[in-house]
């Protein structure tokens, strides 16, 4: 018995074709960045975008909207000295916005991220798994003036382990260190307890994600800036 052929409606086929074409274009741009990184070219010339990095919801990836990324980037660099160092943990969209913001400065940035695709950013990428919070290069210890984190999971375990990483990275475990944490509202009490020594509080800024996110999300920080005030 011959198998019955399944035919999709024309509009469904058109949507599928559009999706496949978009994915092919993303893959092509990503491969070009990989080749550039391998040849030590400047992959960061021009304006960077997150468009080639599709979200992987299996590892809890939800990119910020462009507006949110820009607000965070501006807040991080505001008032920093010219040779400051910023660590971005599990927030690649904030990292990309930062790179666009500091192009003409000597501020250094490191991206600590689980997803190996971001290795295209060369020496600024550090492979990171919150399950091993201190498994980091020795030269990163007490090296950073400013840190932004976005723990991938809304659990006490994830938040606590990432706090260990932050403490490893910062030059001073005090209010002199700029710290931003973007995470769920229900993590508020734990976040403020973990970072009580640096004076972190809920801010007036509410981060948004490009594709929306069902969880109530908040921004916590230990400083005020043009983008927010402390509550």
C-alpha positions as YAML, in Angstrom:
chain: A
units: angstrom
residues:
- id: 1
  name: UNK
  ca: [0.00, 0.00, 0.00]
- id: 2
  name: UNK
  ca: [1.44, 3.35, -1.05]
- id: 3
  name: UNK
  ca: [2.00, 5.89, 1.68]
- id: 4
  name: UNK
  ca: [-0.36, 8.82, 1.48]
- id: 5
  name: UNK
  ca: [1.43, 12.07, 0.69]
- id: 6
  name: UNK
  ca: [0.93, 14.88, 3.20]
- id: 7
  name: UNK
  ca: [0.60, 18.30, 1.64]
- id: 8
  name: UNK
  ca: [0.86, 21.43, 3.74]
- id: 9
  name: UNK
  ca: [-1.23, 24.53, 3.01]
- id: 10
  name: UNK
  ca: [0.52, 27.17, 0.92]
- id: 11
  name: UNK
  ca: [0.64, 29.72, 3.75]
- id: 12
  name: UNK
  ca: [2.19, 27.15, 6.11]
- id: 13
  name: UNK
  ca: [4.79, 26.24, 3.50]
- id: 14
  name: UNK
  ca: [5.61, 29.92, 3.05]
- id: 15
  name: UNK
  ca: [6.12, 30.38, 6.80]
- id: 16
  name: UNK
  ca: [8.30, 27.28, 6.98]
- id: 17
  name: UNK
  ca: [10.38, 28.42, 4.03]
- id: 18
  name: UNK
  ca: [10.84, 31.86, 5.59]
- id: 19
  name: UNK
  ca: [11.99, 30.30, 8.87]
- id: 20
  name: UNK
  ca: [14.48, 28.04, 7.09]
- id: 21
  name: UNK
  ca: [15.88, 30.94, 5.06]
- id: 22
  name: UNK
  ca: [16.29, 33.09, 8.18]
- id: 23
  name: UNK
  ca: [18.04, 30.25, 10.02]
- id: 24
  name: UNK
  ca: [20.35, 29.66, 7.05]
- id: 25
  name: UNK
  ca: [21.28, 33.35, 7.01]
- id: 26
  name: UNK
  ca: [21.95, 33.29, 10.77]
- id: 27
  name: UNK
  ca: [24.14, 30.21, 10.41]
- id: 28
  name: UNK
  ca: [26.09, 31.87, 7.60]
- id: 29
  name: UNK
  ca: [26.76, 35.03, 9.65]
- id: 30
  name: UNK
  ca: [27.77, 32.92, 12.64]
- id: 31
  name: UNK
  ca: [30.23, 30.91, 10.54]
- id: 32
  name: UNK
  ca: [31.75, 34.14, 9.23]
- id: 33
  name: UNK
  ca: [32.29, 35.35, 12.80]
- id: 34
  name: UNK
  ca: [33.86, 32.02, 13.73]
- id: 35
  name: UNK
  ca: [36.28, 32.24, 10.82]
- id: 36
  name: UNK
  ca: [37.16, 35.80, 11.74]
- id: 37
  name: UNK
  ca: [37.87, 34.79, 15.34]
- id: 38
  name: UNK
  ca: [40.04, 31.87, 14.23]
- id: 39
  name: UNK
  ca: [42.10, 34.21, 12.05]
- id: 40
  name: UNK
  ca: [42.38, 36.78, 14.86]
- id: 41
  name: UNK
  ca: [40.47, 39.36, 12.88]
- id: 42
  name: UNK
  ca: [38.52, 42.08, 14.66]
- id: 43
  name: UNK
  ca: [35.09, 40.45, 14.84]
- id: 44
  name: UNK
  ca: [33.81, 43.44, 16.76]
- id: 45
  name: UNK
  ca: [34.21, 46.09, 14.07]
- id: 46
  name: UNK
  ca: [30.96, 47.89, 13.42]
- id: 47
  name: UNK
  ca: [27.85, 47.47, 15.56]
- id: 48
  name: UNK
  ca: [27.29, 44.07, 17.13]
- id: 49
  name: UNK
  ca: [23.83, 42.54, 17.41]
- id: 50
  name: UNK
  ca: [22.35, 39.41, 18.98]
- id: 51
  name: UNK
  ca: [20.55, 38.52, 15.76]
- id: 52
  name: UNK
  ca: [22.83, 35.59, 14.88]
- id: 53
  name: UNK
  ca: [22.53, 34.00, 18.31]
- id: 54
  name: UNK
  ca: [19.21, 32.20, 18.56]
- id: 55
  name: UNK
  ca: [17.86, 31.66, 22.07]
- id: 56
  name: UNK
  ca: [18.15, 28.15, 23.47]
- id: 57
  name: UNK
  ca: [15.33, 27.81, 25.96]
- id: 58
  name: UNK
  ca: [16.67, 24.43, 27.10]
- id: 59
  name: UNK
  ca: [19.49, 26.29, 28.85]
- id: 60
  name: UNK
  ca: [17.23, 29.16, 29.88]
- id: 61
  name: UNK
  ca: [18.36, 31.71, 27.30]
- id: 62
  name: UNK
  ca: [16.16, 34.78, 26.96]
- id: 63
  name: UNK
  ca: [17.79, 37.82, 25.39]
- id: 64
  name: UNK
  ca: [17.03, 41.31, 26.63]
- id: 65
  name: UNK
  ca: [15.31, 43.76, 24.34]
- id: 66
  name: UNK
  ca: [17.69, 46.19, 22.67]
- id: 67
  name: UNK
  ca: [16.40, 49.04, 24.82]
- id: 68
  name: UNK
  ca: [16.98, 47.09, 28.05]
- id: 69
  name: UNK
  ca: [20.47, 46.07, 26.92]
- id: 70
  name: UNK
  ca: [21.34, 49.69, 26.18]
- id: 71
  name: UNK
  ca: [20.08, 50.91, 29.58]
- id: 72
  name: UNK
  ca: [22.15, 48.26, 31.36]
- id: 73
  name: UNK
  ca: [25.26, 49.04, 29.32]
- id: 74
  name: UNK
  ca: [25.01, 52.77, 29.98]
- id: 75
  name: UNK
  ca: [24.45, 52.15, 33.70]
- id: 76
  name: UNK
  ca: [27.52, 49.93, 33.94]
- id: 77
  name: UNK
  ca: [29.93, 52.38, 32.33]
- id: 78
  name: UNK
  ca: [28.51, 55.53, 33.92]
- id: 79
  name: UNK
  ca: [31.11, 56.95, 36.30]
- id: 80
  name: UNK
  ca: [33.69, 54.19, 35.75]
- id: 81
  name: UNK
  ca: [37.34, 55.14, 35.45]
- id: 82
  name: UNK
  ca: [38.91, 54.72, 31.97]
- id: 83
  name: UNK
  ca: [40.79, 51.51, 32.78]
- id: 84
  name: UNK
  ca: [37.98, 49.75, 34.61]
- id: 85
  name: UNK
  ca: [37.18, 46.08, 34.13]
- id: 86
  name: UNK
  ca: [33.64, 44.73, 33.80]
- id: 87
  name: UNK
  ca: [32.55, 41.11, 34.16]
- id: 88
  name: UNK
  ca: [29.32, 40.02, 32.47]
- id: 89
  name: UNK
  ca: [27.98, 36.71, 33.78]
- id: 90
  name: UNK
  ca: [25.31, 34.83, 31.81]
- id: 91
  name: UNK
  ca: [24.03, 38.00, 30.15]
- id: 92
  name: UNK
  ca: [25.40, 37.97, 26.58]
- id: 93
  name: UNK
  ca: [22.92, 40.54, 25.26]
- id: 94
  name: UNK
  ca: [24.20, 42.99, 27.89]
- id: 95
  name: UNK
  ca: [27.75, 42.14, 26.82]
- id: 96
  name: UNK
  ca: [26.99, 42.95, 23.18]
- id: 97
  name: UNK
  ca: [25.44, 46.29, 24.17]
- id: 98
  name: UNK
  ca: [28.49, 47.03, 26.33]
- id: 99
  name: UNK
  ca: [30.85, 46.37, 23.44]
- id: 100
  name: UNK
  ca: [28.92, 48.83, 21.30]
- id: 101
  name: UNK
  ca: [29.00, 51.39, 24.13]
- id: 102
  name: UNK
  ca: [32.72, 51.26, 25.00]
- id: 103
  name: UNK
  ca: [34.24, 51.05, 21.52]
- id: 104
  name: UNK
  ca: [36.21, 54.27, 21.97]
- id: 105
  name: UNK
  ca: [37.32, 53.60, 25.56]
- id: 106
  name: UNK
  ca: [39.94, 51.43, 27.25]
- id: 107
  name: UNK
  ca: [37.42, 49.71, 29.54]
- id: 108
  name: UNK
  ca: [37.89, 45.94, 29.47]
- id: 109
  name: UNK
  ca: [35.03, 43.44, 29.42]
- id: 110
  name: UNK
  ca: [34.89, 39.69, 30.00]
- id: 111
  name: UNK
  ca: [31.88, 37.51, 29.19]
- id: 112
  name: UNK
  ca: [31.48, 34.49, 31.46]
- id: 113
  name: UNK
  ca: [29.03, 32.25, 29.64]
- id: 114
  name: UNK
  ca: [28.02, 28.59, 29.39]
- id: 115
  name: UNK
  ca: [27.13, 28.65, 25.68]
- id: 116
  name: UNK
  ca: [30.29, 27.88, 23.64]
- id: 117
  name: UNK
  ca: [28.94, 29.79, 20.62]
- id: 118
  name: UNK
  ca: [30.13, 32.99, 22.29]
- id: 119
  name: UNK
  ca: [33.72, 31.82, 21.96]
- id: 120
  name: UNK
  ca: [33.62, 33.81, 18.71]
- id: 121
  name: UNK
  ca: [34.48, 36.80, 20.90]
- id: 122
  name: UNK
  ca: [37.92, 35.38, 21.46]
- id: 123
  name: UNK
  ca: [39.86, 36.21, 24.61]
- id: 124
  name: UNK
  ca: [36.93, 38.11, 26.10]
- id: 125
  name: UNK
  ca: [34.95, 34.86, 26.38]
- id: 126
  name: UNK
  ca: [35.37, 32.66, 29.46]
- id: 127
  name: UNK
  ca: [33.61, 29.30, 29.61]
- id: 128
  name: UNK
  ca: [31.45, 29.32, 32.73]
- id: 129
  name: UNK
  ca: [29.15, 26.88, 34.49]
- id: 130
  name: UNK
  ca: [27.45, 28.10, 37.64]
- id: 131
  name: UNK
  ca: [27.57, 24.54, 39.00]
- id: 132
  name: UNK
  ca: [31.32, 25.08, 39.35]
- id: 133
  name: UNK
  ca: [31.35, 28.69, 40.55]
- id: 134
  name: UNK
  ca: [35.08, 28.91, 41.26]
- id: 135
  name: UNK
  ca: [36.35, 26.97, 38.26]
- id: 136
  name: UNK
  ca: [37.80, 30.09, 36.66]
- id: 137
  name: UNK
  ca: [41.20, 31.31, 35.47]
- id: 138
  name: UNK
  ca: [43.32, 32.51, 38.38]
- id: 139
  name: UNK
  ca: [43.96, 35.87, 36.72]
- id: 140
  name: UNK
  ca: [40.28, 36.78, 37.08]
- id: 141
  name: UNK
  ca: [40.39, 36.68, 40.87]
- id: 142
  name: UNK
  ca: [39.75, 40.13, 42.38]
- id: 143
  name: UNK
  ca: [40.18, 41.72, 38.96]
- id: 144
  name: UNK
  ca: [36.88, 43.52, 38.34]
- id: 145
  name: UNK
  ca: [35.44, 46.88, 39.30]
- id: 146
  name: UNK
  ca: [31.95, 46.15, 38.04]
- id: 147
  name: UNK
  ca: [29.86, 42.99, 37.58]
- id: 148
  name: UNK
  ca: [26.47, 42.27, 36.04]
- id: 149
  name: UNK
  ca: [24.80, 38.89, 36.47]
- id: 150
  name: UNK
  ca: [21.69, 37.19, 35.15]
- id: 151
  name: UNK
  ca: [21.45, 33.78, 36.84]
- id: 152
  name: UNK
  ca: [19.92, 31.36, 34.32]
- id: 153
  name: UNK
  ca: [17.61, 29.70, 36.83]
- id: 154
  name: UNK
  ca: [15.32, 31.04, 39.53]
- id: 155
  name: UNK
  ca: [16.57, 28.73, 42.25]
- id: 156
  name: UNK
  ca: [18.38, 29.27, 45.54]
- id: 157
  name: UNK
  ca: [21.14, 26.95, 44.36]
- id: 158
  name: UNK
  ca: [21.84, 28.88, 41.15]
- id: 159
  name: UNK
  ca: [21.69, 32.28, 42.84]
- id: 160
  name: UNK
  ca: [23.95, 31.24, 45.72]
- id: 161
  name: UNK
  ca: [26.60, 29.64, 43.52]
- id: 162
  name: UNK
  ca: [26.70, 32.65, 41.23]
- id: 163
  name: UNK
  ca: [27.20, 34.87, 44.28]
- id: 164
  name: UNK
  ca: [30.35, 32.86, 45.02]
- id: 165
  name: UNK
  ca: [31.56, 33.65, 41.51]
- id: 166
  name: UNK
  ca: [30.88, 37.35, 41.99]
- id: 167
  name: UNK
  ca: [32.81, 37.38, 45.25]
- id: 168
  name: UNK
  ca: [35.74, 35.67, 43.49]
- id: 169
  name: UNK
  ca: [35.78, 38.25, 40.70]
- id: 170
  name: UNK
  ca: [35.38, 41.62, 42.41]
- id: 171
  name: UNK
  ca: [38.29, 43.69, 43.66]
- id: 172
  name: UNK
  ca: [36.39, 44.62, 46.81]
- id: 173
  name: UNK
  ca: [33.43, 42.95, 48.49]
- id: 174
  name: UNK
  ca: [31.96, 46.32, 49.41]
- id: 175
  name: UNK
  ca: [29.77, 49.16, 48.17]
- id: 176
  name: UNK
  ca: [32.73, 50.46, 46.15]
- id: 177
  name: UNK
  ca: [32.10, 47.68, 43.62]
- id: 178
  name: UNK
  ca: [29.35, 48.33, 41.07]
- id: 179
  name: UNK
  ca: [26.99, 45.36, 40.98]
- id: 180
  name: UNK
  ca: [23.87, 44.70, 38.90]
- id: 181
  name: UNK
  ca: [21.73, 41.57, 39.15]
- id: 182
  name: UNK
  ca: [18.83, 40.92, 36.80]
- id: 183
  name: UNK
  ca: [16.61, 38.09, 37.96]
- id: 184
  name: UNK
  ca: [13.10, 37.16, 39.01]
- id: 185
  name: UNK
  ca: [11.08, 39.16, 41.50]
- id: 186
  name: UNK
  ca: [10.64, 36.09, 43.70]
- id: 187
  name: UNK
  ca: [14.41, 35.99, 44.21]
- id: 188
  name: UNK
  ca: [14.37, 39.46, 45.80]
- id: 189
  name: UNK
  ca: [14.89, 38.47, 49.45]
- id: 190
  name: UNK
  ca: [17.68, 36.02, 48.63]
- id: 191
  name: UNK
  ca: [19.49, 38.42, 46.29]
- id: 192
  name: UNK
  ca: [19.47, 41.21, 48.86]
- id: 193
  name: UNK
  ca: [20.70, 38.81, 51.53]
- id: 194
  name: UNK
  ca: [23.51, 37.35, 49.39]
- id: 195
  name: UNK
  ca: [24.78, 40.81, 48.45]
- id: 196
  name: UNK
  ca: [23.99, 42.70, 51.65]
- id: 197
  name: UNK
  ca: [27.68, 43.63, 52.09]
- id: 198
  name: UNK
  ca: [27.66, 45.51, 48.78]
- id: 199
  name: UNK
  ca: [24.35, 47.22, 49.48]
- id: 200
  name: UNK
  ca: [22.26, 45.81, 46.65]
- id: 201
  name: UNK
  ca: [18.60, 46.86, 46.44]
- id: 202
  name: UNK
  ca: [15.64, 46.65, 44.09]
- id: 203
  name: UNK
  ca: [15.70, 49.39, 41.45]
- id: 204
  name: UNK
  ca: [12.96, 51.24, 39.59]
- id: 205
  name: UNK
  ca: [14.10, 49.72, 36.28]
- id: 206
  name: UNK
  ca: [12.22, 46.69, 34.95]
- id: 207
  name: UNK
  ca: [14.21, 44.74, 32.34]
- id: 208
  name: UNK
  ca: [12.33, 43.52, 29.28]
- id: 209
  name: UNK
  ca: [13.07, 40.58, 27.01]
- id: 210
  name: UNK
  ca: [12.84, 40.64, 23.25]
- id: 211
  name: UNK
  ca: [10.46, 37.68, 23.06]
- id: 212
  name: UNK
  ca: [8.70, 38.30, 26.35]
- id: 213
  name: UNK
  ca: [9.06, 36.34, 29.58]
- id: 214
  name: UNK
  ca: [6.27, 35.09, 31.81]
- id: 215
  name: UNK
  ca: [8.22, 35.52, 35.07]
- id: 216
  name: UNK
  ca: [8.18, 38.89, 36.82]
- id: 217
  name: UNK
  ca: [11.69, 40.23, 36.27]
- id: 218
  name: UNK
  ca: [13.56, 42.86, 38.25]
- id: 219
  name: UNK
  ca: [16.85, 44.72, 38.24]
- id: 220
  name: UNK
  ca: [18.84, 44.93, 41.49]
- id: 221
  name: UNK
  ca: [21.84, 47.21, 41.98]
- id: 222
  name: UNK
  ca: [23.92, 49.00, 44.59]
- id: 223
  name: UNK
  ca: [24.02, 52.37, 42.83]
- id: 224
  name: UNK
  ca: [21.72, 54.89, 41.20]
- id: 225
  name: UNK
  ca: [22.19, 56.19, 37.67]
- id: 226
  name: UNK
  ca: [20.31, 57.83, 34.81]
- id: 227
  name: UNK
  ca: [18.56, 54.54, 34.12]
- id: 228
  name: UNK
  ca: [17.12, 53.91, 37.60]
- id: 229
  name: UNK
  ca: [16.80, 54.81, 41.24]
- id: 230
  name: UNK
  ca: [17.02, 52.52, 44.24]
- id: 231
  name: UNK
  ca: [13.74, 51.59, 45.94]
...
